[in-house]
Each structure stands twice: as structure tokens, then as C-alpha cells.
């Protein structure tokens, strides 16, 4: 079963949103065999996903895959078939830190051939969380199309 891992900084906002969006889009697109997860490069034990993430996902009929954060580990990197980072700096950090991330790591927006980072809405208004979610949707939908 192929595995997709979304990576962000804290695994509180962008990664969980992307994972829930992909899981739904993959299911609708007939990609039931893909497993998806998210992790944070600097996730802190005991942190939870903010209410704003739950809200913007619920607006799409979705919910987060987990309520707590997950720290990025070598095991998660090794198990993933594809790793999508939210920023170019995160991609560079993974590629220099984890040998097993090579040849399977890129940024989410590179799916659309864009050199754009997904901004972090953490501690901002719910409207910013919506904008972040909506920024990801075209790339996630394109990814599902390519994986079919």
C-alpha cells in the first residue's frame, strides 16, 4: 500500500489540513489504496490541532485524521513513498537531514509547477485557515489525478 506523508513545521495546521483533504480527494478519486499521514519537523509533544483546523475541515465535511500532533521520525520518512512539504525550506531540511527522503520529497505546490510556499495560519484568524486550505486544494486535486 503506497504511503503519502505531509510535512510541516508543527503538525498543528497545514499538515493535518492537507492530510484530511488528500484522504477525501483520494477516496472520491478511487485511490482507496493510498495511506496518508502528516508530521511536523518541530512538533512538540502534547500539542493538539487548533479548533480552527477542525472548523475549516468541517466546512468541507471532513475532520482531522488525529487530534494530537506527530513528530517527524526517520521511520515515517523511510515508510513514505511520497513526502510533500509545505515550504521549500522544509524540503531542503528533509533532504539534508534524511538520506531516505531523497528522490521522494518535494513541495506540495510543486505539483502545480509553482514555487510557492503554503503559509502557516497558526494563531491567525479562521479566515486565514480557510485561505490556507483553499490554497492547497488545487494541488491536492491535481495530485490525485496524477496518481490515478
Short mmCIF file of C-alpha atoms in Angstrom, two decimals:
data_model
loop_
_atom_site.label_atom_id
_atom_site.label_comp_id
_atom_site.label_asym_id
_atom_site.label_seq_id
_atom_site.Cartn_x
_atom_site.Cartn_y
_atom_site.Cartn_z
CA UNK A 1 0.00 0.00 0.00
CA UNK A 2 1.58 3.34 -1.05
CA UNK A 3 2.07 5.97 1.66
CA UNK A 4 1.94 9.74 1.42
CA UNK A 5 3.37 11.92 4.19
CA UNK A 6 2.66 15.63 4.51
CA UNK A 7 5.33 17.54 6.42
CA UNK A 8 5.04 20.97 8.01
CA UNK A 9 6.62 22.73 10.97
CA UNK A 10 4.49 21.87 14.00
CA UNK A 11 1.93 19.42 12.54
CA UNK A 12 -0.81 21.60 14.00
CA UNK A 13 -2.23 23.30 10.91
CA UNK A 14 -1.00 22.73 7.36
CA UNK A 15 -0.06 19.04 7.55
CA UNK A 16 -3.31 17.95 9.19
CA UNK A 17 -5.39 20.02 6.76
CA UNK A 18 -3.54 18.60 3.75
CA UNK A 19 -3.81 15.02 5.03
CA UNK A 20 -7.58 15.27 5.54
CA UNK A 21 -8.06 16.93 2.14
CA UNK A 22 -5.98 14.29 0.39
CA UNK A 23 -7.71 11.39 2.13
CA UNK A 24 -11.07 12.69 0.94
CA UNK A 25 -9.92 13.53 -2.60
CA UNK A 26 -8.22 10.14 -2.93
CA UNK A 27 -11.37 8.33 -1.80
CA UNK A 28 -13.51 10.30 -4.25
CA UNK A 29 -10.93 9.65 -6.97
CA UNK A 30 -10.85 5.91 -6.40
CA UNK A 31 -7.41 5.82 -4.78
CA UNK A 32 -8.50 3.74 -1.80
CA UNK A 33 -5.14 2.01 -1.55
CA UNK A 34 -3.18 5.15 -0.55
CA UNK A 35 -2.41 5.71 3.14
CA UNK A 36 -1.87 9.29 4.26
CA UNK A 37 -0.36 10.84 7.36
CA UNK A 38 1.25 14.08 8.50
CA UNK A 39 4.12 15.03 10.77
CA UNK A 40 5.95 18.11 11.96
CA UNK A 41 9.65 18.84 11.86
CA UNK A 42 9.36 20.76 15.14
CA UNK A 43 6.20 19.23 16.60
CA UNK A 44 6.01 19.44 20.36
CA UNK A 45 4.70 16.58 22.46
CA UNK A 46 1.29 17.23 23.94
CA UNK A 47 0.14 19.84 21.43
CA UNK A 48 -3.21 19.49 19.74
CA UNK A 49 -4.71 20.58 16.47
CA UNK A 50 -6.37 24.02 16.85
CA UNK A 51 -10.13 24.44 16.74
CA UNK A 52 -9.74 26.49 13.56
CA UNK A 53 -8.42 23.41 11.72
CA UNK A 54 -11.43 21.41 12.88
CA UNK A 55 -13.71 24.25 11.74
CA UNK A 56 -12.30 24.69 8.23
CA UNK A 57 -12.26 20.94 7.65
CA UNK A 58 -15.83 20.57 8.94
CA UNK A 59 -16.89 23.18 6.39
CA UNK A 60 -15.87 20.62 3.76
CA UNK A 61 -17.49 17.72 5.64
CA UNK A 62 -14.13 16.47 6.89
CA UNK A 63 -12.30 16.00 10.15
CA UNK A 64 -8.63 15.78 11.11
CA UNK A 65 -7.07 12.33 10.98
CA UNK A 66 -5.83 12.81 14.57
CA UNK A 67 -6.29 15.32 17.38
CA UNK A 68 -2.68 15.44 18.56
CA UNK A 69 0.48 16.27 16.68
CA UNK A 70 3.06 13.81 15.40
CA UNK A 71 6.81 14.43 15.35
CA UNK A 72 8.66 13.60 12.14
CA UNK A 73 10.79 10.49 12.63
CA UNK A 74 13.24 8.60 10.43
CA UNK A 75 10.76 5.70 10.41
CA UNK A 76 7.98 7.89 8.95
CA UNK A 77 10.38 9.17 6.29
CA UNK A 78 11.51 5.67 5.38
CA UNK A 79 7.97 4.27 5.21
CA UNK A 80 6.69 7.05 2.92
CA UNK A 81 6.59 6.62 -0.83
CA UNK A 82 5.96 10.33 -1.37
CA UNK A 83 6.69 13.22 1.00
CA UNK A 84 5.14 16.63 0.41
CA UNK A 85 6.43 19.62 2.36
CA UNK A 86 4.63 22.91 2.82
CA UNK A 87 7.69 25.07 2.14
CA UNK A 88 10.90 24.93 0.17
CA UNK A 89 12.92 25.31 3.38
CA UNK A 90 11.22 22.25 4.87
CA UNK A 91 12.04 20.29 1.73
CA UNK A 92 15.70 21.35 1.94
CA UNK A 93 15.86 20.44 5.62
CA UNK A 94 14.47 16.97 4.97
CA UNK A 95 16.79 16.33 2.06
CA UNK A 96 19.85 17.29 4.09
CA UNK A 97 18.78 15.54 7.29
CA UNK A 98 17.29 12.28 6.00
CA UNK A 99 19.07 10.32 3.28
CA UNK A 100 15.93 8.20 2.86
CA UNK A 101 13.94 11.33 1.89
CA UNK A 102 15.86 11.74 -1.34
CA UNK A 103 14.05 11.11 -4.63
CA UNK A 104 10.64 11.15 -2.97
CA UNK A 105 10.36 14.62 -1.42
CA UNK A 106 9.00 17.83 -2.96
CA UNK A 107 6.78 20.74 -2.02
CA UNK A 108 3.02 20.46 -2.30
CA UNK A 109 2.78 23.42 -4.65
CA UNK A 110 5.38 21.91 -6.99
CA UNK A 111 2.55 19.58 -8.06
CA UNK A 112 1.18 22.67 -9.85
CA UNK A 113 4.68 23.61 -11.01
CA UNK A 114 4.63 26.58 -8.65
CA UNK A 115 7.49 27.73 -6.47
CA UNK A 116 5.14 28.91 -3.73
CA UNK A 117 5.16 28.11 -0.04
CA UNK A 118 1.97 27.27 1.82
CA UNK A 119 1.77 29.93 4.55
CA UNK A 120 1.23 28.93 8.17
CA UNK A 121 -2.09 30.23 9.54
CA UNK A 122 -1.22 29.19 13.12
CA UNK A 123 -2.52 31.76 15.64
CA UNK A 124 -4.25 33.77 12.90
CA UNK A 125 -7.94 34.24 12.10
CA UNK A 126 -10.18 31.43 10.89
CA UNK A 127 -10.28 33.23 7.52
CA UNK A 128 -6.53 32.63 7.18
CA UNK A 129 -7.06 28.93 7.91
CA UNK A 130 -9.67 28.87 5.13
CA UNK A 131 -7.27 30.63 2.76
CA UNK A 132 -4.56 28.08 3.59
CA UNK A 133 -6.98 25.19 3.00
CA UNK A 134 -8.17 26.67 -0.28
CA UNK A 135 -4.58 27.30 -1.42
CA UNK A 136 -3.84 23.57 -1.04
CA UNK A 137 -6.95 22.21 -2.76
CA UNK A 138 -5.87 22.63 -6.42
CA UNK A 139 -2.52 20.93 -5.77
CA UNK A 140 -4.15 18.06 -3.88
CA UNK A 141 -6.76 17.55 -6.57
CA UNK A 142 -4.06 17.58 -9.25
CA UNK A 143 -2.02 15.09 -7.24
CA UNK A 144 -4.95 12.70 -7.08
CA UNK A 145 -5.43 12.99 -10.84
CA UNK A 146 -1.76 12.19 -11.44
CA UNK A 147 -1.83 9.20 -9.09
CA UNK A 148 -4.83 7.59 -10.80
#
